[in-house]
XYZ file of C-alpha atoms in Angstrom:
745
model
C 24.326 52.587 -98.846
C 23.993 50.145 -96.283
C 23.850 51.388 -92.672
C 25.334 49.403 -90.144
C 23.344 50.456 -87.145
C 20.126 48.368 -87.759
C 22.192 45.402 -88.200
C 23.888 45.425 -84.598
C 21.739 42.935 -83.212
C 22.283 40.509 -86.129
C 26.199 40.888 -85.548
C 25.772 40.443 -82.069
C 23.176 37.690 -81.701
C 22.497 35.618 -84.803
C 25.584 35.656 -87.530
C 28.104 33.356 -88.278
C 31.753 34.655 -88.164
C 32.887 37.311 -91.038
C 35.435 34.625 -92.140
C 32.751 31.809 -93.293
C 33.147 30.014 -96.538
C 30.602 29.908 -99.202
C 29.777 26.234 -98.016
C 26.623 25.540 -96.597
C 26.937 24.336 -92.875
C 23.862 23.779 -90.938
C 22.975 21.952 -87.706
C 21.215 19.675 -87.571
C 22.578 18.082 -90.941
C 20.177 18.920 -93.806
C 18.841 15.400 -95.982
C 20.352 17.295 -99.067
C 22.571 20.320 -99.673
C 23.851 21.449 -103.032
C 26.698 24.385 -102.709
C 26.925 27.183 -105.395
C 28.955 29.955 -106.086
C 27.903 33.290 -104.868
C 26.059 35.224 -102.170
C 22.679 36.806 -101.520
C 23.303 39.796 -100.003
C 20.996 41.531 -97.500
C 20.713 45.579 -97.871
C 18.154 47.946 -96.856
C 16.391 47.134 -100.415
C 15.850 43.542 -99.458
C 12.296 42.991 -99.184
C 10.388 40.062 -97.469
C 7.436 38.544 -99.350
C 5.166 35.868 -98.271
C 1.985 33.952 -98.686
C -0.764 34.707 -95.955
C -0.261 31.369 -94.170
C 3.574 32.286 -93.698
C 3.183 35.755 -92.511
C 3.628 35.050 -88.851
C 6.836 32.959 -89.639
C 8.276 35.948 -92.184
C 7.434 38.595 -89.101
C 9.083 36.373 -86.541
C 12.234 35.846 -89.156
C 12.403 39.593 -89.810
C 12.559 40.454 -85.995
C 15.034 37.387 -85.214
C 17.307 38.786 -88.019
C 16.971 42.286 -87.309
C 16.095 43.133 -90.948
C 16.276 46.803 -91.911
C 13.117 46.443 -93.517
C 10.576 44.017 -91.612
C 7.408 44.847 -93.611
C 6.000 41.706 -95.222
C 4.880 42.206 -98.895
C 1.837 40.285 -100.123
C 3.002 37.461 -102.665
C 1.153 39.181 -105.358
C 3.931 41.729 -105.629
C 7.351 40.685 -107.034
C 9.973 42.767 -105.717
C 13.502 42.382 -106.801
C 16.254 41.338 -104.140
C 13.556 39.496 -101.864
C 13.370 36.760 -99.323
C 10.343 34.835 -100.575
C 7.841 32.434 -98.810
C 5.849 30.360 -101.072
C 3.832 27.103 -100.789
C 5.431 24.030 -101.581
C 3.877 21.470 -104.185
C 2.363 18.129 -102.824
C 5.047 16.368 -105.064
C 7.899 18.175 -103.071
C 6.889 15.790 -100.235
C 7.892 17.950 -97.337
C 5.253 16.901 -94.447
C 4.456 19.530 -91.797
C 8.038 20.591 -90.895
C 10.093 19.802 -93.872
C 11.254 22.613 -96.228
C 13.247 23.822 -99.350
C 15.715 26.768 -99.561
C 16.927 28.206 -102.605
C 19.575 30.921 -102.209
C 20.440 32.770 -105.529
C 22.323 35.939 -105.960
C 18.963 38.065 -106.334
C 16.409 36.140 -104.183
C 16.127 33.762 -101.563
C 12.906 31.366 -101.871
C 11.688 29.518 -98.786
C 9.336 26.751 -99.679
C 7.172 25.018 -97.289
C 3.745 23.005 -96.866
C 2.949 24.247 -93.498
C 4.077 27.097 -91.162
C 6.350 24.721 -89.023
C 8.317 23.875 -92.256
C 8.867 27.463 -92.987
C 9.680 28.295 -89.411
C 12.501 25.745 -89.620
C 13.794 27.080 -93.080
C 14.124 30.225 -91.509
C 16.225 28.754 -88.633
C 18.547 26.973 -90.997
C 18.867 30.852 -93.081
C 19.825 32.489 -89.634
C 22.633 30.069 -89.167
C 23.990 31.124 -92.633
C 23.780 34.747 -92.640
C 27.709 36.105 -92.206
C 28.752 39.077 -90.289
C 28.840 41.300 -93.279
C 24.972 40.308 -94.204
C 25.303 37.649 -96.991
C 24.178 34.286 -97.425
C 26.354 31.528 -99.674
C 24.278 30.339 -102.507
C 23.042 27.041 -102.649
C 20.019 24.501 -102.529
C 18.656 22.682 -99.379
C 16.295 20.105 -99.257
C 15.252 18.991 -95.555
C 12.907 17.198 -93.419
C 13.140 15.476 -90.075
C 13.591 11.621 -89.375
C 11.643 11.751 -86.050
C 8.656 13.615 -85.308
C 9.206 14.039 -81.284
C 12.444 16.067 -80.777
C 12.317 17.207 -77.163
C 14.063 18.654 -74.180
C 12.622 18.395 -70.821
C 13.416 20.902 -67.990
C 12.631 20.122 -64.282
C 11.391 23.248 -62.537
C 10.323 21.629 -59.236
C 13.683 20.863 -57.535
C 14.930 24.769 -58.599
C 12.490 27.157 -60.050
C 13.249 29.476 -62.889
C 11.771 32.668 -63.952
C 9.565 32.893 -66.983
C 11.766 34.709 -68.924
C 14.193 31.889 -68.951
C 11.501 29.292 -69.737
C 10.951 31.419 -72.763
C 14.764 31.862 -73.654
C 14.935 27.941 -73.063
C 12.360 27.423 -75.580
C 13.467 29.864 -77.995
C 17.147 28.195 -77.932
C 15.741 24.622 -78.472
C 13.832 25.593 -81.511
C 16.734 27.331 -83.070
C 17.955 23.793 -83.716
C 14.520 22.459 -84.690
C 13.666 20.412 -81.371
C 10.265 20.489 -81.147
C 8.650 19.334 -77.921
C 9.145 21.059 -74.363
C 8.733 18.558 -71.635
C 7.933 21.069 -68.806
C 8.306 18.930 -65.395
C 6.086 20.849 -63.228
C 5.646 19.028 -60.049
C 7.847 16.706 -57.873
C 8.380 16.075 -54.343
C 10.388 19.343 -53.665
C 7.945 21.673 -55.142
C 4.551 22.270 -56.778
C 4.957 25.215 -59.561
C 1.468 25.591 -61.690
C -1.418 27.661 -60.387
C -4.550 25.488 -59.558
C -7.334 27.682 -58.597
C -9.385 24.756 -57.054
C -6.319 24.020 -54.845
C -4.798 27.033 -53.671
C -2.487 25.315 -50.963
C -0.503 23.722 -53.851
C 0.824 27.357 -54.375
C 0.442 28.645 -50.825
C 2.296 25.905 -49.219
C 3.669 23.310 -51.825
C 5.572 25.818 -53.920
C 7.546 27.296 -51.154
C 10.333 25.541 -48.719
C 12.955 26.309 -46.568
C 16.456 25.819 -48.093
C 17.247 27.939 -51.123
C 18.678 24.915 -53.195
C 17.727 21.209 -53.322
C 20.618 19.888 -51.159
C 20.037 22.446 -48.127
C 16.111 21.590 -48.114
C 16.973 17.813 -48.125
C 19.570 18.552 -45.322
C 17.305 20.500 -43.232
C 14.511 17.976 -43.086
C 12.562 18.590 -46.296
C 10.022 21.220 -44.830
C 7.764 23.444 -46.961
C 6.847 27.131 -45.688
C 4.363 29.561 -46.679
C 4.122 32.082 -49.533
C 5.414 35.374 -48.052
C 7.342 33.910 -45.219
C 10.957 35.613 -45.383
C 12.922 32.409 -45.730
C 10.695 30.805 -48.198
C 12.438 29.829 -51.390
C 10.702 28.864 -54.603
C 8.016 30.096 -56.836
C 5.291 28.931 -59.438
C 3.750 29.889 -62.773
C 0.526 31.404 -63.124
C -2.147 29.830 -65.272
C -1.890 33.117 -67.334
C 1.992 32.669 -67.485
C 1.739 29.399 -68.562
C -0.666 29.852 -71.622
C 2.042 32.782 -72.405
C 4.696 30.045 -72.418
C 2.364 27.872 -74.668
C 1.588 30.737 -77.318
C 5.520 31.551 -77.042
C 6.201 28.198 -78.196
C 3.507 27.533 -80.576
C 5.166 30.517 -82.894
C 8.336 28.912 -82.528
C 6.837 25.330 -83.659
C 7.589 23.721 -79.985
C 4.930 22.031 -78.499
C 4.575 22.214 -74.536
C 3.783 19.007 -72.728
C 3.121 19.447 -69.037
C 3.969 16.914 -66.321
C 1.824 16.207 -63.206
C 3.689 13.681 -61.244
C 1.624 10.727 -60.122
C 1.248 8.329 -58.218
C 4.778 9.021 -56.554
C 7.027 11.835 -56.174
C 4.027 13.722 -54.829
C 5.619 14.485 -51.323
C 5.118 18.390 -51.862
C 1.280 17.617 -52.735
C 0.548 15.299 -49.634
C 2.265 17.852 -47.580
C -0.453 20.531 -48.539
C -3.288 17.957 -48.574
C -2.127 15.256 -46.303
C -5.686 13.373 -46.481
C -4.640 11.993 -50.074
C -1.790 9.991 -48.450
C -2.287 6.564 -47.037
C -1.769 7.704 -43.186
C -3.944 10.901 -43.682
C -1.756 12.675 -41.262
C 0.140 15.797 -41.551
C 4.179 15.640 -41.653
C 3.619 12.105 -43.026
C 6.538 11.917 -45.120
C 4.858 9.852 -47.729
C 5.412 10.718 -51.577
C 2.865 8.316 -52.929
C -0.853 8.907 -53.373
C -3.599 6.471 -51.657
C -4.446 5.070 -55.018
C -7.643 3.471 -53.097
C -9.010 6.577 -51.853
C -11.850 7.971 -53.949
C -10.781 11.689 -53.141
C -7.374 11.317 -54.708
C -9.093 10.766 -57.880
C -11.172 13.726 -57.404
C -8.382 15.665 -56.628
C -6.359 14.882 -59.522
C -9.497 15.153 -61.846
C -9.748 18.551 -61.175
C -6.299 19.134 -61.342
C -5.758 17.548 -64.750
C -8.947 19.582 -66.078
C -7.374 22.996 -65.156
C -3.888 21.413 -66.468
C -5.791 20.529 -70.031
C -7.221 23.945 -70.218
C -4.143 25.681 -70.322
C -2.157 23.095 -72.388
C -3.608 22.249 -75.662
C -1.142 19.498 -76.205
C -1.955 15.981 -77.492
C -0.239 14.442 -74.710
C -0.296 15.005 -70.821
C 2.471 13.449 -68.865
C 1.549 11.835 -65.629
C 4.979 10.856 -64.374
C 4.744 7.241 -62.993
C 8.105 6.467 -62.341
C 9.660 5.378 -58.964
C 6.419 5.243 -56.886
C 7.654 3.726 -53.525
C 4.308 1.718 -53.095
C 5.704 0.590 -49.512
C 2.995 2.054 -47.775
C 0.060 0.420 -49.967
C 1.486 -3.039 -48.955
C -0.458 -2.344 -45.422
C -2.783 0.280 -46.217
C -6.384 -1.024 -45.556
C -7.975 0.737 -48.370
C -5.326 -0.532 -50.686
C -5.371 -4.071 -49.321
C -9.393 -4.047 -50.141
C -8.859 -2.748 -53.332
C -6.266 -5.555 -54.018
C -8.610 -8.255 -52.746
C -11.686 -6.808 -54.587
C -9.749 -6.558 -57.894
C -8.070 -9.856 -57.459
C -4.599 -8.451 -57.622
C -1.486 -10.183 -55.942
C 0.889 -7.586 -55.716
C 1.040 -3.897 -55.818
C 2.456 -3.488 -59.362
C -0.865 -4.181 -60.343
C -2.451 -1.500 -58.163
C -0.178 1.228 -60.154
C -1.405 -0.168 -63.066
C -5.219 0.273 -61.869
C -4.371 3.714 -61.369
C -2.656 4.542 -64.327
C -5.572 3.008 -66.424
C -7.992 5.178 -64.137
C -6.521 8.155 -64.977
C -6.056 7.287 -68.676
C -9.491 6.742 -69.005
C -10.200 10.208 -67.632
C -7.737 11.815 -69.770
C -8.865 10.067 -73.087
C -12.445 11.180 -72.267
C -11.159 14.720 -72.787
C -9.536 14.075 -76.283
C -5.956 13.596 -75.156
C -3.439 11.051 -74.573
C -1.323 9.949 -71.523
C 2.509 9.503 -71.702
C 4.396 7.980 -68.706
C 7.905 6.954 -67.835
C 8.282 3.403 -68.177
C 7.118 2.128 -64.920
C 3.765 2.578 -66.399
C 4.534 -0.873 -68.022
C 4.210 -2.591 -64.387
C 1.364 -4.352 -63.833
C 0.221 -4.031 -67.402
C 0.103 -1.243 -69.733
C -2.986 1.320 -70.195
C -4.497 0.723 -73.506
C -3.571 4.086 -75.119
C -0.641 5.021 -73.292
C 2.700 6.037 -74.657
C 6.125 5.157 -72.987
C 9.106 7.274 -72.310
C 11.890 5.048 -71.907
C 14.251 6.103 -69.413
C 15.752 3.215 -67.583
C 17.739 2.178 -70.285
C 16.167 1.143 -73.582
C 14.465 -1.974 -72.594
C 10.927 -0.290 -71.622
C 11.008 1.124 -74.908
C 11.620 -1.945 -76.568
C 8.917 -3.801 -74.494
C 6.371 -1.226 -75.114
C 7.089 -1.216 -79.012
C 6.747 -4.823 -79.428
C 3.412 -4.301 -77.609
C 2.260 -1.821 -80.525
C 2.721 1.243 -78.288
C 4.376 4.487 -78.972
C 7.408 5.264 -77.622
C 9.831 8.144 -76.799
C 13.466 6.875 -76.029
C 15.196 9.001 -73.139
C 17.567 6.560 -71.927
C 19.827 8.020 -69.071
C 23.015 6.563 -70.352
C 22.689 8.774 -73.458
C 20.583 11.599 -72.746
C 20.305 12.606 -69.244
C 22.237 16.225 -69.111
C 22.300 16.805 -65.214
C 24.768 13.884 -65.775
C 28.667 15.158 -66.027
C 29.946 15.969 -69.721
C 33.559 15.859 -68.611
C 35.892 14.956 -65.756
C 33.916 15.545 -62.579
C 37.217 17.013 -61.211
C 36.711 20.024 -63.477
C 33.353 20.318 -63.699
C 30.445 21.854 -61.326
C 28.886 19.146 -58.953
C 26.192 17.020 -60.455
C 24.011 14.075 -59.915
C 26.601 11.441 -61.459
C 27.053 9.659 -64.591
C 29.059 10.695 -67.634
C 27.317 11.762 -70.953
C 29.976 13.831 -73.015
C 28.746 15.554 -76.098
C 29.992 12.542 -78.310
C 28.161 10.074 -76.300
C 24.940 12.004 -77.038
C 25.904 12.084 -80.792
C 26.379 8.247 -80.776
C 22.696 7.531 -79.918
C 20.515 5.670 -82.396
C 16.926 6.036 -81.043
C 15.835 2.885 -82.795
C 16.935 -0.203 -80.819
C 18.364 -2.842 -82.964
C 16.109 -5.528 -81.163
C 13.009 -4.162 -83.125
C 11.967 -5.100 -86.494
C 11.306 -2.371 -89.029
C 7.872 -2.625 -88.321
C 8.019 -2.130 -84.377
C 10.826 0.805 -85.025
C 7.713 2.751 -86.398
C 6.563 3.028 -82.901
C 9.531 5.071 -81.796
C 8.557 8.827 -82.304
C 11.822 10.025 -81.239
C 13.974 11.028 -78.497
C 14.247 13.377 -75.434
C 17.066 14.603 -73.430
C 16.024 15.213 -69.516
C 17.625 17.983 -67.112
C 16.988 16.985 -63.625
C 17.904 20.014 -61.568
C 18.919 18.954 -57.843
C 22.316 20.588 -58.338
C 21.465 23.212 -60.941
C 20.173 26.430 -59.105
C 20.825 29.012 -61.974
C 19.942 29.875 -65.495
C 23.415 29.886 -66.594
C 24.183 26.576 -65.213
C 20.867 25.029 -66.713
C 22.494 26.313 -70.275
C 25.778 25.130 -69.575
C 24.506 21.441 -68.854
C 22.239 21.830 -72.301
C 24.499 22.971 -74.732
C 26.175 21.922 -76.741
C 24.704 18.396 -75.906
C 21.063 19.708 -77.129
C 22.545 20.506 -80.451
C 23.860 16.951 -80.699
C 20.578 15.718 -79.847
C 18.908 17.814 -82.515
C 21.017 16.072 -85.065
C 20.212 12.652 -83.819
C 16.733 13.277 -84.091
C 16.267 15.417 -87.125
C 18.879 14.166 -89.844
C 18.992 10.918 -91.500
C 21.123 8.146 -90.142
C 23.352 8.273 -93.227
C 24.000 11.856 -92.896
C 25.394 11.640 -89.527
C 29.071 11.894 -88.596
C 30.616 12.853 -85.808
C 33.823 14.299 -87.667
C 31.644 16.360 -89.898
C 29.405 17.507 -86.943
C 32.572 18.732 -85.273
C 33.634 20.725 -88.114
C 30.081 22.202 -88.324
C 30.290 23.121 -84.632
C 33.193 25.211 -84.929
C 30.947 28.178 -86.504
C 27.893 27.415 -83.681
C 30.318 27.999 -80.874
C 30.482 31.678 -82.184
C 26.552 31.627 -82.791
C 26.324 30.572 -78.958
C 28.680 33.225 -77.926
C 26.717 36.054 -79.782
C 23.518 34.531 -78.125
C 25.419 34.890 -74.965
C 24.519 31.280 -74.049
C 26.736 29.907 -71.329
C 27.709 26.667 -73.116
C 30.253 24.102 -71.866
C 33.317 24.253 -73.907
C 35.051 21.446 -75.806
C 37.014 19.407 -73.478
C 40.774 18.543 -73.925
C 40.318 14.961 -72.386
C 40.679 12.215 -74.922
C 38.376 8.955 -74.821
C 40.517 5.795 -75.626
C 37.995 2.876 -77.000
C 39.328 -0.529 -77.694
C 37.618 -3.001 -79.792
C 38.789 -6.573 -78.755
C 39.153 -9.593 -81.382
C 39.784 -12.310 -79.073
C 40.893 -15.068 -81.270
C 43.615 -12.898 -82.499
C 44.634 -11.766 -79.160
C 44.381 -8.318 -80.636
C 42.453 -4.993 -80.257
C 41.782 -2.004 -82.625
C 42.084 1.420 -80.660
C 40.397 4.545 -81.776
C 41.334 7.861 -79.634
C 38.417 10.235 -79.616
C 38.582 14.015 -78.705
C 35.731 16.795 -78.636
C 38.458 19.184 -80.092
C 38.021 19.216 -84.003
C 41.016 18.200 -86.098
C 42.986 17.496 -82.612
C 46.552 16.633 -82.600
C 46.906 13.534 -80.417
C 50.170 11.748 -78.918
C 50.116 8.245 -77.684
C 51.937 5.546 -76.195
C 51.612 2.055 -75.306
C 53.996 1.121 -72.640
C 52.411 3.283 -69.815
C 54.493 6.169 -70.264
C 53.376 9.775 -70.561
C 53.097 10.875 -74.296
C 55.039 13.838 -75.413
C 55.012 15.753 -79.031
C 57.857 13.124 -79.773
C 55.367 10.084 -79.102
C 53.375 8.424 -81.855
C 51.100 10.971 -83.744
C 47.548 9.680 -83.576
C 46.271 9.181 -87.296
C 43.543 6.740 -86.960
C 42.589 3.263 -85.188
C 45.855 1.286 -84.545
C 46.261 -2.471 -83.529
C 47.598 -3.562 -79.968
C 48.664 -6.959 -79.737
C 48.592 -8.661 -76.274
C 48.328 -6.590 -73.066
C 49.763 -3.210 -73.244
C 48.750 0.074 -71.763
C 47.515 2.788 -73.793
C 48.048 6.380 -72.798
C 47.061 9.615 -74.935
C 46.453 13.290 -74.734
C 45.925 16.243 -77.172
C 48.648 18.861 -77.910
C 48.628 22.088 -79.284
C 51.744 23.535 -80.791
C 53.782 20.580 -79.008
C 52.444 21.807 -75.719
C 50.096 19.323 -73.577
C 46.560 20.421 -73.240
C 44.394 18.797 -70.449
C 45.340 15.498 -68.679
C 46.715 12.764 -70.167
C 44.203 9.439 -70.317
C 45.231 5.686 -69.713
C 43.735 2.811 -70.495
C 45.026 -0.741 -69.902
C 44.329 -3.397 -72.625
C 44.151 -6.540 -70.642
C 44.078 -9.841 -72.678
C 43.753 -11.719 -69.254
C 42.931 -15.495 -68.850
C 39.198 -15.118 -68.524
C 38.562 -12.559 -71.150
C 36.015 -14.006 -73.815
C 35.003 -16.930 -71.198
C 31.460 -18.032 -70.802
C 30.113 -16.615 -67.719
C 27.362 -18.255 -65.786
C 24.995 -16.054 -63.588
C 23.524 -17.791 -60.481
C 21.560 -14.572 -59.652
C 19.904 -12.509 -62.563
C 21.855 -8.922 -63.543
C 19.133 -5.659 -63.752
C 16.873 -5.994 -66.654
C 17.613 -2.202 -67.011
C 21.547 -2.295 -66.750
C 22.079 -5.459 -68.646
C 25.487 -3.896 -70.368
C 26.361 -6.677 -72.537
C 24.546 -9.426 -70.835
C 26.514 -12.472 -70.020
C 29.475 -11.350 -71.988
C 30.273 -8.083 -69.928
C 32.544 -9.219 -66.955
C 34.921 -11.051 -69.579
C 35.001 -8.935 -72.560
C 37.989 -6.905 -71.717
C 36.194 -3.392 -71.452
C 36.581 -1.310 -68.231
C 33.878 0.910 -67.098
C 34.238 4.485 -67.013
C 32.587 7.269 -64.616
C 28.884 6.466 -65.787
C 27.197 3.713 -64.420
C 25.205 3.666 -67.523
C 27.901 3.810 -70.187
C 27.009 0.085 -71.343
C 29.885 -1.446 -69.615
C 29.116 -1.263 -65.890
C 26.603 -3.971 -65.367
C 23.923 -3.483 -62.928
C 22.793 -6.114 -60.033
C 19.837 -4.995 -58.852
C 18.617 -5.684 -54.871
C 20.359 -8.980 -54.763
C 24.132 -10.132 -54.591
C 26.229 -10.811 -57.248
C 26.967 -14.410 -57.744
C 28.655 -15.774 -60.983
C 30.530 -18.545 -61.966
C 33.292 -18.280 -65.000
C 34.179 -21.445 -66.964
C 37.906 -21.253 -67.897
C 37.303 -24.158 -70.198
C 40.173 -25.978 -68.640
C 42.112 -26.268 -65.516
C 44.445 -23.509 -65.442
C 46.863 -22.147 -62.778
C 45.156 -19.107 -61.095
C 47.505 -16.599 -59.519
C 45.549 -13.328 -59.382
C 42.035 -11.884 -59.697
C 40.501 -8.647 -59.710
C 36.943 -7.469 -59.997
C 35.874 -3.743 -60.340
C 32.838 -1.988 -58.560
C 31.325 1.411 -58.414
C 29.606 3.456 -55.746
C 27.414 6.245 -55.658
C 25.311 6.288 -53.062
C 23.036 9.612 -54.457
C 21.998 7.018 -57.183
C 21.718 3.891 -54.386
C 24.620 2.561 -55.683
C 26.988 0.712 -53.183
C 29.998 -1.161 -52.838
C 29.475 -4.663 -52.016
C 30.070 -5.454 -48.137
C 32.349 -8.199 -49.175
C 33.727 -10.270 -52.295
C 34.535 -13.997 -51.992
C 36.121 -16.294 -54.505
C 35.612 -19.896 -54.678
C 36.993 -22.355 -57.041
C 35.702 -25.935 -58.217
C 36.897 -28.791 -60.858
C 33.570 -29.868 -61.734
C 31.331 -26.725 -61.556
C 28.950 -28.024 -58.669
C 31.409 -28.461 -55.614
C 33.039 -25.181 -54.760
C 35.699 -24.241 -52.147
C 36.263 -20.910 -50.788
C 39.597 -19.650 -51.420
C 39.697 -16.049 -50.222
C 37.208 -13.446 -48.767
C 37.701 -9.881 -48.861
C 35.710 -7.201 -46.897
C 35.175 -3.496 -48.208
C 37.052 -1.125 -46.322
C 34.946 1.889 -47.819
C 32.390 3.341 -45.691
C 28.871 3.549 -47.324
C 28.708 7.194 -46.169
C 31.321 8.166 -48.907
C 29.004 10.473 -51.161
C 31.694 11.083 -54.014
C 31.648 8.792 -57.187
C 34.244 6.311 -56.626
C 35.569 3.122 -58.191
C 37.142 0.017 -56.177
C 39.032 -2.887 -57.870
C 38.803 -5.863 -55.393
C 42.085 -7.566 -55.944
C 43.040 -11.214 -54.784
C 46.007 -13.269 -54.612
C 44.990 -16.930 -55.367
C 48.435 -18.287 -54.977
C 48.689 -20.462 -58.441
C 45.354 -22.778 -57.323
C 44.420 -24.790 -60.263
C 40.756 -24.760 -60.997
C 38.556 -24.894 -64.083
C 35.458 -22.860 -62.402
C 35.839 -19.721 -60.574
C 32.728 -18.573 -58.940
C 32.529 -14.876 -57.383
C 29.929 -13.816 -54.716
C 29.317 -10.045 -53.711
C 27.151 -9.220 -51.039
C 24.594 -6.280 -51.581
C 23.918 -5.410 -48.102
C 22.230 -2.314 -48.880
C 19.757 -4.135 -51.067
C 20.295 -1.434 -53.657
C 22.398 -1.498 -56.718
C 25.931 -3.292 -57.226
C 27.481 -2.079 -60.580
C 30.420 -4.319 -61.846
C 32.579 -4.024 -65.027
C 35.307 -6.462 -65.639
C 36.712 -9.665 -63.983
C 40.502 -9.936 -64.735
C 42.183 -13.394 -64.066
C 45.993 -14.001 -64.399
């Protein structure tokens, strides 16, 4: 008789609910699945049999599943009621990470060419075991679409204990994510023991102010290890090796990141001689790239790092270097003159190429944020494209490998639901459905160029994330969506089916004690404009599976007596769509309203007298008159960025028309350097050359307002007639302006 006690951990930690059907539901979606009738039942008599190459994987599976009999039997023995690990044939074409599962009533067969494939088979199997210890019969043939499937964790801004780092890796591995990007250093703390430079962990690893916000508010001061009010920590080299080994057993590669040449304020606090000023308390965050001692320091650091981490890649950062001190530093200016450089971007390229040469000499490769493209890309560098997708496109077209990690889709420090209901975050808006919608290979690339896209990665920056529980809240279920994006074939991805399969995963996460974000009841209204027919096709999305949604098109609040949403519907002319989720005829969550505006400027040509940002192009020249209003994320592909210059555009109305009113929407999020314009003015012309100012509006919201906000500047044009409408918005702070739509009536 089966004893239940040995299976407590299975029930508590691993299993799908007792009511699971015989259907095989796995995330990420496998390449091919065949459902069959019946179950394989796990009992005390169940044996695990394995070839020697997969013995460690088999042992880990027995441990994770809390099997009553964990002894691994040699492959020469053929017991009944067994879970067998066997070698795949070359003709199975599984590669390093693929697998075949055959589940019958008397045995389970796991076929793989390599241990990683066998491990991923076990992770699929764990998702299928029911609470009464049964596995539905069927066949699975599976292998990944992308070789790089990554999650990033910033441990500089907030430090997390070793045990949690392991848990982080364990959770990502359960969903076949295979690369852990460990962001170990940044302005607010150095987190890895370097024996040659002890002040990195005696001083740069400890700060005043427990959380990042307090540290910033208190003047960004570092402390000393052992001081009563010191906050921080670091990982010893032995602990880091332990993480590497733990990850390797789960098919995960650990890529360490050592930030250079910027984001190094903590280093320059401990070793000020590496800065341009050379002075203590210099408040600088960029290395002096012209000092020989900087290269000596970094080569010594990187030598120790490479001695700990066997990964092919070493991440060298490369992002957001300020470069201001380089413009006046005598050594930097002398180096620029010697090398014939005309700007400091070339200095950054010089630095990156010099660091790359050293790392390549050790048999490794560099990977860096897309700013390493500035001034010319190092010969063998791999680019991590975060400021949109353009950096990845540019690198791939040059024949360089790329990892796509655009903030608008995979920055998990962004809000995932209405900010009013969520813990404080840095801004943005990336709900799980936005993650799931991401396609890593940009349409601008040819099939050959697309081969340089290794995969995708989600990043978690931790300015506002002080606990391990909060990390999990921001990661899940978004990380599961990313797993399917990077593993599953494009044709096998379907949002509705993913939602269906996620229902069992929520129970799985609960049994793993994961503090995941619950599905939101808030809907998303998505119009598709058909300008020539003066209509829009409207879809309404929800994170709830099979949600009951009611909507109106007259601006009134929906009730259970309103129209039931059954699929995309047409709206002709300007209307206001309002929708909400209901359960048993009761309103759940907040109704969402979206005006569908067919205004006079919709679809009209926009001439940019000053350029928009290359990194936040939205829909380029069609953005401001396409009918779409931006949401709460500046990276949503609807908001367009204007970087360090004014907005200056001219709309061609195609004929002289009566101009009654005009409005234009802007965003402010000062934590991201996004400000409202100091003023907006409207000018008109009949010939497109000679413009007359009609009205100017000053901004009345202070630039100290820290919360995310949007503002429509509204103008009364008093029926004036003109063909050309010019709009100028002043960027006083020389940061970013973000603008979504110009509405003219």
